[in-house]
Every structure is written in structure tokens, then in C-alpha cells.
Backbone as CSV, one residue per row, in Angstrom:
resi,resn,N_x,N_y,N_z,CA_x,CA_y,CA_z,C_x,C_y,C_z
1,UNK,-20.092,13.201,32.466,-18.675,13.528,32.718,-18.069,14.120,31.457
2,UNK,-17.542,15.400,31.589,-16.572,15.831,30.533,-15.061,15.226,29.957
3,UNK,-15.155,14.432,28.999,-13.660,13.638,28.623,-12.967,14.624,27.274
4,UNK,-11.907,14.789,27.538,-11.212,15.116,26.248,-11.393,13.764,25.659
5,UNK,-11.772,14.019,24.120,-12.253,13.518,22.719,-10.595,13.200,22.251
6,UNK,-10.297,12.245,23.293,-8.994,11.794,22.552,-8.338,10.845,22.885
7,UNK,-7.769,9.849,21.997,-7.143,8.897,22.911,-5.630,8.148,22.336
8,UNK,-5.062,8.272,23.801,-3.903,7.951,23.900,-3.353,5.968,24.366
9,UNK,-2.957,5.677,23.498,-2.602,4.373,23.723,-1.290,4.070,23.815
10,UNK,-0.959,3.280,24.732,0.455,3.439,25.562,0.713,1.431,25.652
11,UNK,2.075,1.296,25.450,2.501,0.305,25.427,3.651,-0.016,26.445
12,UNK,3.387,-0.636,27.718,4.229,-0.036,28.647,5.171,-1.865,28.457
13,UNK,4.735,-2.877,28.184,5.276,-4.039,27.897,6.585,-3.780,26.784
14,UNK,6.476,-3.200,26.206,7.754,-2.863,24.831,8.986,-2.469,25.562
15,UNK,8.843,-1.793,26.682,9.902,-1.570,27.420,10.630,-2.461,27.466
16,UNK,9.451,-3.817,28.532,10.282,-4.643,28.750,11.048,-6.019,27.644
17,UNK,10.379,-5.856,26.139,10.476,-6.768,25.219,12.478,-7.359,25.243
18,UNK,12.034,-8.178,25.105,13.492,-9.219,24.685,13.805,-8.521,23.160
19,UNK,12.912,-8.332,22.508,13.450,-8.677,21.047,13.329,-7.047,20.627
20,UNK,13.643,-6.616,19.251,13.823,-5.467,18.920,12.132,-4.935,18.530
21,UNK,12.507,-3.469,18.980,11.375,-2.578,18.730,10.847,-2.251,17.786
22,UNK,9.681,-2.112,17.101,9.139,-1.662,15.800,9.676,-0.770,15.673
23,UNK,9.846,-0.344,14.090,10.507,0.703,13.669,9.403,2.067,13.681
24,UNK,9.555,3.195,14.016,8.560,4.344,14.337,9.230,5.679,14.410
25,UNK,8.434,6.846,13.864,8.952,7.702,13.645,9.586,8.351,14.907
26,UNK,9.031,8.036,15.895,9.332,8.119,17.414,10.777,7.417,18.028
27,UNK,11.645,8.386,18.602,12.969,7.694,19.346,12.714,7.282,20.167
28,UNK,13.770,6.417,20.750,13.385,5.457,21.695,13.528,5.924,23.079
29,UNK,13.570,5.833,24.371,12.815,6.825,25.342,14.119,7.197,25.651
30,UNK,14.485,8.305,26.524,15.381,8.253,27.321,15.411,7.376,28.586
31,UNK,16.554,7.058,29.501,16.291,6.276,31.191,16.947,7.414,31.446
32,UNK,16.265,7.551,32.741,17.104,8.282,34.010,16.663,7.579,35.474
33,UNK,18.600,7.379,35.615,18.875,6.462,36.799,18.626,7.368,38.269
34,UNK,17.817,7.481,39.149,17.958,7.734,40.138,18.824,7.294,41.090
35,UNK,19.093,7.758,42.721,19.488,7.342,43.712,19.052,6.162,44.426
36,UNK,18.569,5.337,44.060,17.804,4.354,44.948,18.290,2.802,44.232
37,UNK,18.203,1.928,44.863,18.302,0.891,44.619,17.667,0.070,43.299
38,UNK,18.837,-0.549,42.478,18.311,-0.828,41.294,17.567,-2.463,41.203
39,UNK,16.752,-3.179,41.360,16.469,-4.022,42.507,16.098,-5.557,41.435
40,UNK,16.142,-5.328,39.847,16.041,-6.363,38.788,16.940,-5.976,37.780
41,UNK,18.505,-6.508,37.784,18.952,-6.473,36.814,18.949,-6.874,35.019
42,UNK,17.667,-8.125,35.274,17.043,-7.861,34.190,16.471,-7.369,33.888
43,UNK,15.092,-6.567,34.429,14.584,-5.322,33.900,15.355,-4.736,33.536
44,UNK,16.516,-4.402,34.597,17.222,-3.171,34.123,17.717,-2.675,32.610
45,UNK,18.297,-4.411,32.665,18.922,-4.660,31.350,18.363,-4.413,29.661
46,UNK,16.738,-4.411,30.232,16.426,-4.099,28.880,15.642,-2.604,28.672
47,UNK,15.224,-2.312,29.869,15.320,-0.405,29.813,16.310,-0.259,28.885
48,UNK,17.454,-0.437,29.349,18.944,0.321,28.617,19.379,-0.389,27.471
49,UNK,18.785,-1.209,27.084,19.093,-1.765,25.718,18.188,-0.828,24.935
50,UNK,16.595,-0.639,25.241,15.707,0.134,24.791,15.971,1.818,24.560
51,UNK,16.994,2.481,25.628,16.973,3.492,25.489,17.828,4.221,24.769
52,UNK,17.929,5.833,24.352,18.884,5.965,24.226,19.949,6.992,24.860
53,UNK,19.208,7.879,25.259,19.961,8.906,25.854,20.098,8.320,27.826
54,UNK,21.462,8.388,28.301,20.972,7.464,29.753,21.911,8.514,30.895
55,UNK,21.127,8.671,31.605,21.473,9.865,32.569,21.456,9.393,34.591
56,UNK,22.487,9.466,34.874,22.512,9.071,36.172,21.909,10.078,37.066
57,UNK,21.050,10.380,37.797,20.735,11.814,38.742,22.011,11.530,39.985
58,UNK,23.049,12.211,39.906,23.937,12.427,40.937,24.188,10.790,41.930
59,UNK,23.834,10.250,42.859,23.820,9.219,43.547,23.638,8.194,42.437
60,UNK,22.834,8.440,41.760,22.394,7.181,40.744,23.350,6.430,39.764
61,UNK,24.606,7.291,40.257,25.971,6.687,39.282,26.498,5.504,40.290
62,UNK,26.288,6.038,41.899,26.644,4.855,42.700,25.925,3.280,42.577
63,UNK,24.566,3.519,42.223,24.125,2.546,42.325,24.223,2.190,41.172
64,UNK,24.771,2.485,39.638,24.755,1.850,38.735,25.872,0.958,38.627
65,UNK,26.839,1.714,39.276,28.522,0.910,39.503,28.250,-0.191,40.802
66,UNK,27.462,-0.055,41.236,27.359,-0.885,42.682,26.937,-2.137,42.280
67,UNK,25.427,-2.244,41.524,24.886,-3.350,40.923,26.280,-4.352,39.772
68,UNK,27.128,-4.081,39.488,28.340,-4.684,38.845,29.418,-4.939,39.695
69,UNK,28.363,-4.742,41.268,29.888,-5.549,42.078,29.836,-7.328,41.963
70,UNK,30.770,-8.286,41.684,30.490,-9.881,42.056,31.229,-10.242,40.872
71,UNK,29.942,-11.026,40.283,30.141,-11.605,38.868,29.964,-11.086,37.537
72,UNK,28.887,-9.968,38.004,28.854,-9.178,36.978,29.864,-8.004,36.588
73,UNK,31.238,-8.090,37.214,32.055,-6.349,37.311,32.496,-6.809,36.149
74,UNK,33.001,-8.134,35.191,33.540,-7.376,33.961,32.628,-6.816,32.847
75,UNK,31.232,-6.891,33.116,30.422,-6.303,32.265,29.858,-4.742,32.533
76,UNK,31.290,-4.174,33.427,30.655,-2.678,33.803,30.372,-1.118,32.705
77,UNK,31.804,-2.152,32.030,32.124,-0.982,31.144,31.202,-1.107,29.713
78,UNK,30.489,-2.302,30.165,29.278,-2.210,28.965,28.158,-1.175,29.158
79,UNK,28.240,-0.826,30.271,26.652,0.020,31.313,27.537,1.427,30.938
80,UNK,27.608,2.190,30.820,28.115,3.343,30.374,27.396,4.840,30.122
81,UNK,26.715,5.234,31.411,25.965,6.121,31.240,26.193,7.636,29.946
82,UNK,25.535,7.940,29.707,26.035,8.968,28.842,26.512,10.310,29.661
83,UNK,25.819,10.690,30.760,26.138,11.244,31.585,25.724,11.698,33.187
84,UNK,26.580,12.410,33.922,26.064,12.068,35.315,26.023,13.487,35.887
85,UNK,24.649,13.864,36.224,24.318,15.727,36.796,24.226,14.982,37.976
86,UNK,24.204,16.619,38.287,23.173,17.211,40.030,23.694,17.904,40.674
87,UNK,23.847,18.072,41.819,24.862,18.975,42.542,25.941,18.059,43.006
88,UNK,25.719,16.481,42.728,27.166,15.982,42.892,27.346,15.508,44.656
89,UNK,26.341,15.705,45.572,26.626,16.046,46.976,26.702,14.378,47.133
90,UNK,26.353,13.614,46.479,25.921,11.980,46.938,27.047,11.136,46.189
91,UNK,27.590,11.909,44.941,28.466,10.756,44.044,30.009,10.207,44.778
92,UNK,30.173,9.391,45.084,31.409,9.087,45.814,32.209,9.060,44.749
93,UNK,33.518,9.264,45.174,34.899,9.748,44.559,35.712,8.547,43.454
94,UNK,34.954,7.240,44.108,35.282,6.395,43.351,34.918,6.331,41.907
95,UNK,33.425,6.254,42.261,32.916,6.082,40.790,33.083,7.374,40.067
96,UNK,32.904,8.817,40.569,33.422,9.433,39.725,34.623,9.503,38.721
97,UNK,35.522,8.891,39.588,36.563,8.694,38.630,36.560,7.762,37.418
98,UNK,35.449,6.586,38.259,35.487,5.106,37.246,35.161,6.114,35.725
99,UNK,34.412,6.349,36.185,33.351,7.463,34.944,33.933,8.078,33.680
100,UNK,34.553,8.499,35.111,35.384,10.294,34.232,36.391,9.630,33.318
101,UNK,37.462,8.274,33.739,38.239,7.789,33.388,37.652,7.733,31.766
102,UNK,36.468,6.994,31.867,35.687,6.064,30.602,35.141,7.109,29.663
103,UNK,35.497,8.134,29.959,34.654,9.461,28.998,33.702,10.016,29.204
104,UNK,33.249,9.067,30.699,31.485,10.237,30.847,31.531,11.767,30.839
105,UNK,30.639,11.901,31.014,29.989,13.387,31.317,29.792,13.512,32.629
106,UNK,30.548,14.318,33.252,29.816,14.686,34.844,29.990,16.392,34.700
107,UNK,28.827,16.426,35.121,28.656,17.945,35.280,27.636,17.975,36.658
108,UNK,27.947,19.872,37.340,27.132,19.490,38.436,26.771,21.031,38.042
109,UNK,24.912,20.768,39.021,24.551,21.889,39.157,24.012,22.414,40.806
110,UNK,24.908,23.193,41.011,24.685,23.540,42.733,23.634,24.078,43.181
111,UNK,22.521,24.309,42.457,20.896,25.249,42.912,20.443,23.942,43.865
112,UNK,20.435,24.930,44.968,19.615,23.899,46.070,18.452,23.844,46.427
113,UNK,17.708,25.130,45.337,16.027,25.204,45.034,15.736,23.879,44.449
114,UNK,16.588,23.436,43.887,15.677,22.181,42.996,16.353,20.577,43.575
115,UNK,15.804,19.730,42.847,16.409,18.558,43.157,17.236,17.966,42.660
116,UNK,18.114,16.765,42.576,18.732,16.064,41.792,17.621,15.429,40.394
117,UNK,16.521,15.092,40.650,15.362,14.829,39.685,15.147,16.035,38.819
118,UNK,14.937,16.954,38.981,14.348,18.231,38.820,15.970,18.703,37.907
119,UNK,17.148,18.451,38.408,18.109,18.844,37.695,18.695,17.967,36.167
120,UNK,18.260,16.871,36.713,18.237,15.355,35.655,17.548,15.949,34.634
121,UNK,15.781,16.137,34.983,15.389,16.684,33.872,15.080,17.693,32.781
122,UNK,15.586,18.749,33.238,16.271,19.603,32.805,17.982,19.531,32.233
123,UNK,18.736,18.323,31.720,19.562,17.930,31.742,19.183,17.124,30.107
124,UNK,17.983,16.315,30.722,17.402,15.858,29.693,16.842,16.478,28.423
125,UNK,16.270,17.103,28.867,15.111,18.373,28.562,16.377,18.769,27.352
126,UNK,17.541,19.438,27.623,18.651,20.329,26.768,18.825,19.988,25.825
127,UNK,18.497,17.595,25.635,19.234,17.180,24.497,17.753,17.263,23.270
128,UNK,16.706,17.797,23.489,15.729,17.864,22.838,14.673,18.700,22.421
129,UNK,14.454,18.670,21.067,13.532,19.784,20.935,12.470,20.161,21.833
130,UNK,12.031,21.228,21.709,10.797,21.294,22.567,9.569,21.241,22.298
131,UNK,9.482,21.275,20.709,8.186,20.674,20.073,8.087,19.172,19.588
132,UNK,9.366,18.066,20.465,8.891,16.948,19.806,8.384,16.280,20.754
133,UNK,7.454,15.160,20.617,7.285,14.452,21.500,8.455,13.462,22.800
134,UNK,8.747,12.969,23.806,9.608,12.654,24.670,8.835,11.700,25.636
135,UNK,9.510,10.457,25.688,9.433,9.391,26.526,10.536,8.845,27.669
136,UNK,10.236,9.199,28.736,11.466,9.219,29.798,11.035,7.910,30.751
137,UNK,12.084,6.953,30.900,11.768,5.833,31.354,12.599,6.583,32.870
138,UNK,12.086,6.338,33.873,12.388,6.470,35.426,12.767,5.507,35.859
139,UNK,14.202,5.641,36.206,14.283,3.959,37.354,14.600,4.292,38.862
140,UNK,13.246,4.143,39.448,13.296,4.758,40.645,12.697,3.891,42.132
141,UNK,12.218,4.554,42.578,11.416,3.870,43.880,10.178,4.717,44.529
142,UNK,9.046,3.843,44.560,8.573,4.588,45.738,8.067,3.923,47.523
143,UNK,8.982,3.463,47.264,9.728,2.179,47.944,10.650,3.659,49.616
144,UNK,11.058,2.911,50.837,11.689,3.857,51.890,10.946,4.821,51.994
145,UNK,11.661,5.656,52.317,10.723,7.027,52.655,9.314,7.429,52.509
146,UNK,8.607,7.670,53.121,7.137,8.328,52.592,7.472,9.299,51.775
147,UNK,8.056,10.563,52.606,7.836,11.959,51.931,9.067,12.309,50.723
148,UNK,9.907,11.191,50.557,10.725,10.928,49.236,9.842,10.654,48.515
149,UNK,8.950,9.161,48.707,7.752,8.869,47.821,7.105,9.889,46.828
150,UNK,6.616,10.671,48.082,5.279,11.469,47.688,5.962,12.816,46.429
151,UNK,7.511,13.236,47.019,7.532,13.913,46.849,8.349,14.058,45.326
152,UNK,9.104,12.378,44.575,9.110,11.793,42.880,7.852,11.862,42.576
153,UNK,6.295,11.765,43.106,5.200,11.802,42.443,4.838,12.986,42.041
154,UNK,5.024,13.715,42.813,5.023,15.713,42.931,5.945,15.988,42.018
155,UNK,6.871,15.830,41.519,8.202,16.168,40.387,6.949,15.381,39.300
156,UNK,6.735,14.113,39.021,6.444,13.820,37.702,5.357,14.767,37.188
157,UNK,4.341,15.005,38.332,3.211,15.711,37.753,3.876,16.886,37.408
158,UNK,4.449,17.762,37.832,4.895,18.700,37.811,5.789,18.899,36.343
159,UNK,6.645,18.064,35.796,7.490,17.857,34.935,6.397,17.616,33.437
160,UNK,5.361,17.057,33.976,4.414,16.526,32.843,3.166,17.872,32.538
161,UNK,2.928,18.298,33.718,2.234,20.170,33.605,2.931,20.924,32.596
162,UNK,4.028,21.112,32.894,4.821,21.769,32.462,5.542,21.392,30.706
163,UNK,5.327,19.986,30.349,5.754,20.071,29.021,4.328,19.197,28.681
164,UNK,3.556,19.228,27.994,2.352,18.415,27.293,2.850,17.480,26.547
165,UNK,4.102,17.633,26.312,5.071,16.539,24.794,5.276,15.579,25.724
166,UNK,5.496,15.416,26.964,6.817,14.960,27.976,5.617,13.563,28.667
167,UNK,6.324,12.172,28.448,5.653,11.141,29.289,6.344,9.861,30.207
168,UNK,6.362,10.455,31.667,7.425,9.430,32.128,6.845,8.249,32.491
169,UNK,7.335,7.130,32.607,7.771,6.056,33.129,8.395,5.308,34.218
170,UNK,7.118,5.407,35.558,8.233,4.942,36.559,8.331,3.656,36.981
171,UNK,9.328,2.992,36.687,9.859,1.409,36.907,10.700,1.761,38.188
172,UNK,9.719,1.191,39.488,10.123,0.851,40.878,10.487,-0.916,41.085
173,UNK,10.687,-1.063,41.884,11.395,-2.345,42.187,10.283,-3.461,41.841
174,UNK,8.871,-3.649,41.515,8.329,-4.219,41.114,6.620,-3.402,40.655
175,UNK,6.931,-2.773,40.170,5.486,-2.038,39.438,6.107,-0.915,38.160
176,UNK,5.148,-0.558,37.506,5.019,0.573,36.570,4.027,1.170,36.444
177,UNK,4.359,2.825,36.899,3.624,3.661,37.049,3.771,4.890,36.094
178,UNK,2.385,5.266,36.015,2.230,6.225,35.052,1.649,7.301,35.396
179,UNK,1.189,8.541,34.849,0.010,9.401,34.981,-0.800,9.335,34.049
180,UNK,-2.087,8.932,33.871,-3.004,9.393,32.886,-3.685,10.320,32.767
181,UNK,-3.504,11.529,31.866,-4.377,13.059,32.037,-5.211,13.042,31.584
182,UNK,-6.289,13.832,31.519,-7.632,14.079,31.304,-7.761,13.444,30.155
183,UNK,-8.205,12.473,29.433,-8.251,12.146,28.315,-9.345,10.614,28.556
184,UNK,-8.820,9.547,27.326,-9.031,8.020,27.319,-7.608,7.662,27.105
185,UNK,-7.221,6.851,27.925,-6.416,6.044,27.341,-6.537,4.933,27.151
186,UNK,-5.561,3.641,26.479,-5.659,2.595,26.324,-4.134,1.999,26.745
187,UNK,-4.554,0.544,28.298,-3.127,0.085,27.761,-3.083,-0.945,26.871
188,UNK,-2.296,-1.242,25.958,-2.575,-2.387,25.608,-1.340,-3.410,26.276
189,UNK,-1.560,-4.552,25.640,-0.752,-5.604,26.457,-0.102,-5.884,27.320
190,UNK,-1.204,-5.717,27.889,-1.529,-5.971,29.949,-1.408,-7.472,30.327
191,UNK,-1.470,-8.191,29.764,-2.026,-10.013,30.073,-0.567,-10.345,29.187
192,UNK,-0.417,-10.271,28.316,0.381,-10.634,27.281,1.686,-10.492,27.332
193,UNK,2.628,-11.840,27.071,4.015,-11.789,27.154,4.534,-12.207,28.410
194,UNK,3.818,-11.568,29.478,4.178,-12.449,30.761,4.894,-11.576,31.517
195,UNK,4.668,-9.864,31.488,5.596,-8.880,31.346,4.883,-8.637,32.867
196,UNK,3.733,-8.925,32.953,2.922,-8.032,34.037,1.863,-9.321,34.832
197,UNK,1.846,-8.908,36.047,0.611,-9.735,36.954,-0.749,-9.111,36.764
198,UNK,-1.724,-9.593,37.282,-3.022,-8.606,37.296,-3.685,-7.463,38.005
199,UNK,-2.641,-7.196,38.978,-2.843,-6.287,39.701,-2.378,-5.079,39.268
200,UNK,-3.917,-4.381,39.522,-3.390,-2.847,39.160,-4.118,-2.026,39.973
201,UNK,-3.628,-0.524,40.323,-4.496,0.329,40.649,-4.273,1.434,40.371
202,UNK,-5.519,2.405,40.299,-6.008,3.931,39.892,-6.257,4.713,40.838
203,UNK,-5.274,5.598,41.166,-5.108,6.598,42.486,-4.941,7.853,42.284
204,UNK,-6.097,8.213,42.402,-6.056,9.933,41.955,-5.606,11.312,43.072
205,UNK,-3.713,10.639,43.498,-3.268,11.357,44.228,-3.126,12.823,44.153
206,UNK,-3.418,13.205,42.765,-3.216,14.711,42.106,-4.341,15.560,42.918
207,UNK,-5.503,14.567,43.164,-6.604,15.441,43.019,-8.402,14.814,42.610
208,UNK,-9.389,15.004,43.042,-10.159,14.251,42.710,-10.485,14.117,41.464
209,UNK,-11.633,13.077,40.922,-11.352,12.840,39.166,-12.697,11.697,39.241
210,UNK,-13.211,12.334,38.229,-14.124,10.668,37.796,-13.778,9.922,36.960
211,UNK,-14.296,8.471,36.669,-13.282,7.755,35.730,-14.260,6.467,35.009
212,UNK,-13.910,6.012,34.636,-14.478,4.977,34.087,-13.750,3.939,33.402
213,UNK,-13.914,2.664,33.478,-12.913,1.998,32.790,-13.659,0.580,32.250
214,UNK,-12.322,-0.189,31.672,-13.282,-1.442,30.716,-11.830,-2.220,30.969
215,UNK,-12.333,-3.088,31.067,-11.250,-4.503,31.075,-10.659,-4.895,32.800
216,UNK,-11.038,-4.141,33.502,-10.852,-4.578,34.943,-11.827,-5.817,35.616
217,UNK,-11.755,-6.018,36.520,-12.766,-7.210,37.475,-13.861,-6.342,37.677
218,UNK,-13.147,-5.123,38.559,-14.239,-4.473,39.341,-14.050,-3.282,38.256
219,UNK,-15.051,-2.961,36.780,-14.978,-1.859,36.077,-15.725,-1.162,36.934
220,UNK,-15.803,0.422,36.723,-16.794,1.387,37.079,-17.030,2.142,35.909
221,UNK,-18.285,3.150,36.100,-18.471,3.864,35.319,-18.910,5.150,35.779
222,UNK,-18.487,6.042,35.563,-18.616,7.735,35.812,-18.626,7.863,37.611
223,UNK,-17.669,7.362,37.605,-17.456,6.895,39.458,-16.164,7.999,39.964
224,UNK,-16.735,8.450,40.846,-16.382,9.571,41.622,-15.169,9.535,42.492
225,UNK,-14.132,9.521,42.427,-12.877,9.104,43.225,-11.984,9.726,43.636
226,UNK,-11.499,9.879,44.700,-11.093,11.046,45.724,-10.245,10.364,47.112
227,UNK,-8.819,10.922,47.045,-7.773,10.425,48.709,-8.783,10.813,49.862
228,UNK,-8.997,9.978,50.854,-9.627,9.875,52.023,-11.084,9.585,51.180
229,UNK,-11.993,8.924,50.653,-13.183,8.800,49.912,-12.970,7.282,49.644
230,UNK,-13.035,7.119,47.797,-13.398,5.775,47.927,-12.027,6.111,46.514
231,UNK,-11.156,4.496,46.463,-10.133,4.533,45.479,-10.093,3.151,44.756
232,UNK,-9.594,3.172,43.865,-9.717,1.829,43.230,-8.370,1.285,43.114
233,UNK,-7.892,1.041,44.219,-6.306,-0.400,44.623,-7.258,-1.718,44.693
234,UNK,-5.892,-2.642,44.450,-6.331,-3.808,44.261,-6.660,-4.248,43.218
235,UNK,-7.143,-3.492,42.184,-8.042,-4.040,41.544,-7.304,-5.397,40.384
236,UNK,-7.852,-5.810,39.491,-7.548,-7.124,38.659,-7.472,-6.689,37.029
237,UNK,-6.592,-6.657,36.319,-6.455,-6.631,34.520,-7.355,-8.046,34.132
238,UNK,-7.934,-8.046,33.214,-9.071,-9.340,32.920,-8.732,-9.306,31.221
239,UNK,-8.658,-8.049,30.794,-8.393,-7.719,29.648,-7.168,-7.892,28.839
240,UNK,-7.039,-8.052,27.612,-5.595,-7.417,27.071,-5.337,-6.324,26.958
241,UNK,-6.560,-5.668,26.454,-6.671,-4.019,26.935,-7.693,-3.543,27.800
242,UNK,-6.614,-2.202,28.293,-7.247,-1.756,29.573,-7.799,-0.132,29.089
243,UNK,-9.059,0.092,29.344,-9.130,1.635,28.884,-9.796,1.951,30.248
244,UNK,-9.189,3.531,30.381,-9.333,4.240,31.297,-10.131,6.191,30.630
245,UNK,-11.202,6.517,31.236,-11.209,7.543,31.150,-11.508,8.293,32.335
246,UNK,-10.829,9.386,32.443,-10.754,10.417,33.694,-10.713,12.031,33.111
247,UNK,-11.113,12.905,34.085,-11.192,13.838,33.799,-10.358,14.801,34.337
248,UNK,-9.480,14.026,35.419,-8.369,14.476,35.935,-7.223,13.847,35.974
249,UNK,-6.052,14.440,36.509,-5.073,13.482,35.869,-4.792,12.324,37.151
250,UNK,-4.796,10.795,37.170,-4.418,9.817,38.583,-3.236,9.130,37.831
251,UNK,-3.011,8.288,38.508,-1.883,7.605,38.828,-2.427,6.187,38.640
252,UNK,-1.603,5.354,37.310,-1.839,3.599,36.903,-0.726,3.342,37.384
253,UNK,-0.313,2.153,38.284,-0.170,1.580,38.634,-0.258,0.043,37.948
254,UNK,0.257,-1.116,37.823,0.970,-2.280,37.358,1.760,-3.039,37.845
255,UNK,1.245,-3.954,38.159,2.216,-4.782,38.437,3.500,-5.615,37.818
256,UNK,4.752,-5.467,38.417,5.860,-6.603,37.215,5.462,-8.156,37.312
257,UNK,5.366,-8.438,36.256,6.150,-9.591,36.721,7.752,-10.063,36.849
258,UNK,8.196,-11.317,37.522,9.240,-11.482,37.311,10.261,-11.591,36.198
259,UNK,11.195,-10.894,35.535,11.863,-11.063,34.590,13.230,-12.457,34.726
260,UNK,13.721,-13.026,33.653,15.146,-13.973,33.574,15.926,-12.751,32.871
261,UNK,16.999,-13.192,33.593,18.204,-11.930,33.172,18.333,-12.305,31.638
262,UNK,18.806,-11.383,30.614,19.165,-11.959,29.461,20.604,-12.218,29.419
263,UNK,21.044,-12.634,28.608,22.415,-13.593,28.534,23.470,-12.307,28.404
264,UNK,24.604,-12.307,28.986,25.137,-11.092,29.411,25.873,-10.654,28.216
265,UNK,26.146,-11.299,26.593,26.622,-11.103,25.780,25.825,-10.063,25.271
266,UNK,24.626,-10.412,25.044,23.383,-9.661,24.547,22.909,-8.254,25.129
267,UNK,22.994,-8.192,26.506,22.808,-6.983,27.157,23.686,-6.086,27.221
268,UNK,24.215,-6.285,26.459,25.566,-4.891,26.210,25.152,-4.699,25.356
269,UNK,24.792,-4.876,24.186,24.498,-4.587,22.823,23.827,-3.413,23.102
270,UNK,24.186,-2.047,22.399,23.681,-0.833,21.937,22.429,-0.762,21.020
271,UNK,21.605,0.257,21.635,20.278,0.348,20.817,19.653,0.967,19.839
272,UNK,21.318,1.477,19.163,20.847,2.781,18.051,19.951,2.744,17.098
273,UNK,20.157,0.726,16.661,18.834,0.642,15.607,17.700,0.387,16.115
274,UNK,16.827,0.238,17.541,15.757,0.125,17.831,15.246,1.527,17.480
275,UNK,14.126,1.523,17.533,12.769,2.486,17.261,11.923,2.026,18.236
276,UNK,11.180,3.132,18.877,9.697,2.883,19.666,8.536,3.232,18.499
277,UNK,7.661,2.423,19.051,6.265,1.983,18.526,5.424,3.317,18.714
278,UNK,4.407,3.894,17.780,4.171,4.436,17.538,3.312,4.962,18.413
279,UNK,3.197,6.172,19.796,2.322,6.158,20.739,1.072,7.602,19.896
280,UNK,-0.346,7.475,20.238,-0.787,8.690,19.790,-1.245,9.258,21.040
281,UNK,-0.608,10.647,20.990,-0.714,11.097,22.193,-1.038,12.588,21.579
């Protein structure tokens, strides 16, 4: 099997860390809030402590104001997106205003070639060089719809073709998903912290791919894997680290575990002095 001679090690647990981030020459990721249901307010809570640049995709302002209906509404004006695109067709009138009142950013873009995702990141894309590296945390779903599903998986690959610097992050209502491209990667601290269950799987929805890996139940080696063929779901983390090599780009998969909300004083706190950990990519 042909592997790019390179390897990328990825720390997808730091996301979720309680405590502050190693200091690294690397900023800390952006979030972008989608339309869909935000479904662990403690996860949530520490995405956005972690991040820094935070972007609603159009609808995704509803559900950020929505999750602060109850007990949590006097802590709304702590959640404070930096700003809110798209064509605007989904944002109700309310929260726009809540927004607009508080200083956000709403801007819309009416091209109905593209998506609210597709407009997000390109939104994103503006606040950053184009030769630096970029870590975009997704808070999304692939959760309802099939062909919604299929069709955030089709945007990431697509978004990640298109910039080689660019690595998202999708945090659905209980998993984290990635793409791994032709390379080795490594995750590390898979078992550790209590961040993740053992379930994982490698789905090479892009396209077929051989792969090989170390630290699973069921490892393989130079194993041939292909939609409608044979796929590796289900499978078990055994390891603290997980290495994967493929020759095409699939889809990791992770399981959450359950998070405790952090104490609501604390989750407002701004993340200007965190730093992300050093990824080599």
C-alpha cells in the first residue's frame, strides 16, 4: 500500500478539557454554530471557552438563544457570538434583534448556489490567512435528515480539498468526527480523561481506501474497504493511541462520553489566553 511518509497527530480530547490549553504557536480553533439542535450544554460550554473566533450559520443564532431559555437565560449575554451570516432565510426576528442590540455582526449573503455552511465558511475563511494553518470546531448533526446528513459530509470534504491548511471538527449530539487524508495519523487520548467511550468507526464514505490500524480490538492490516463491501463500524479503542493509515481520505468517528456542565460562573470566562496544542500536520 502507498502511504504518504507523514504523520499527523490530532488531539480531539483538548477540546473537551476543563482546564486551560497548552500554550502553542497555534490559535485556538474557530466554532461554527450550525442550524440544528445543540443537544450538551456542557460540551457546548467548553468548545466556546476553547475557541476563538464563533460564528452562527444563519438558523444557528436560533438555536444558540434557544438553549438559554429556563434557568440558564441570565447567562445569555455571556454566549455572544462574534457573528451571524447566511442568507438570513431561517434567523427569526427576535433573536436578530437580541444580537444586533448586543453588537453582533449580522451580515447576509443571498447566493442560493451555496449553503448556509458553505457561506459560514467562507465567512470564516476572510478572518485568516491563507497560508496558516486553521482548526474549525463544527457544532452540528448528522442526526434527522439523511440527505442533510450526507450532504455536511460532502461540504467538509469539499472545504478540506480545497484548503490543505483547513481541519474540521464535527461535534454531533454524541460523537466526533473527523476526516483522515491519505497519510498516518495518530489519535492520541482516546481512553483518557473520560472524554470518550470505546466505540469507534472508519467509513470510507469519500471513496474506497485501504487502511491499517493499531490500537483497535479488531486491528487490520492493508485491508481493503469500500460502501456496499466490507467497513469497519463498531469497532472498540483498546489503546490510548489510535493510529490509522489510509490511502484515501474516510471518516473517524468517536464516541462522547457524557460530560457535567461546568459551573456557570466559569463558562463565561473568555478564551483569549488559551493556546491549542501543537498539531503536526
Amino acid at each position: 500500500m502507498s502511504i504518504v511518509a507523514e504523520t499527523r497527530e490530532l488531539y480531539p480530547a483538548l477540546f473537551l478539557a476543563d482546564s486551560t490549553l497548552p500554550d502553542s504557536s497555534i490559535p485556538p480553533p474557530d466554532l461554527l454554530i450550525l442550524n440544528q439542535p445543540i443537544a450538551s450544554f456542557a460540551a457546548f460550554s467548553r468548545l466556546w471557552r476553547h475557541s476563538q473566533y464563533r460564528l452562527c450559520a444563519d438558523g444557528g443564532a436560533n438555536r444558540l438563544y434557544d438553549m438559554f431559555d429556563g434557568e440558564l437565560e441570565p447567562q445569555r449575554k455571556l454566549f455572544l457570538p462574534d457573528s451571524i451570516h447566511g442568507d438570513l432565510d431561517s434567523l427569526r426576528g427576535d433573536v436578530r434583534a437580541y444580537y444586533a442590540m448586543l453588537g453582533v455582526e449580522v451580515s447576509q449573503d443571498p447566493d442560493q448556489n451555496s449553503t448556509d455552511f458553505g457561506k459560514a465558511m467562507q465567512k470564516i475563511s476572510s478572518k485568516h490567512s491563507t497560508s496558516s494553518r486553521r482548526e474549525i470546531v463544527v457544532l452540528g448533526t448528522l442526526a434527522g435528515r439523511v440527505d442533510q446528513g450526507l450532504g455536511l459530509l460532502h461540504e467538509m470534504i469539499r472545504e478540506e480539498t480545497s484548503d490543505t491548511k483547513l481541519r474540521l471538527w464535527l461535534f454531533s449530539e454524541s460523537n466526533v468526527s473527523l476526516i483522515l487524508r491519505s497519510t498516518h495519523s495518530v489519535i492520541r487520548g482516546a481512553l483518557s480523561g473520560g472524554f470518550f467511550t470505546e466505540n469507534v468507526g472508519l467509513v470510507p464514505i469519500y471513496g474506497p481506501a485501504i487502511i491499517t490500524t493499531q490500537g483497535l480490538e479488531w486491528d487490520v492490516e492493508d485491508w481493503e474497504t469500500q460502501m456496499g463491501h466490507q467497513v469497519s463500524t463498531s469497532n472498540h479503542v483498546k489503546e490510548e493511541e489510535v493510529h490509522v493509515k489510509t490511502n484515501a481520505p474516510i471518516l473517524f468517528t468517536i464516541e462522547r462520553a457524557p460530560l457535567t456542565a461546568d459551573p456557570i460562573a466559569r463558562v463565561g470566562e473568555q478564551s483569549s489566553q488559551h493556546k491549542y496544542p501543537v498539531i503536526i500536520a
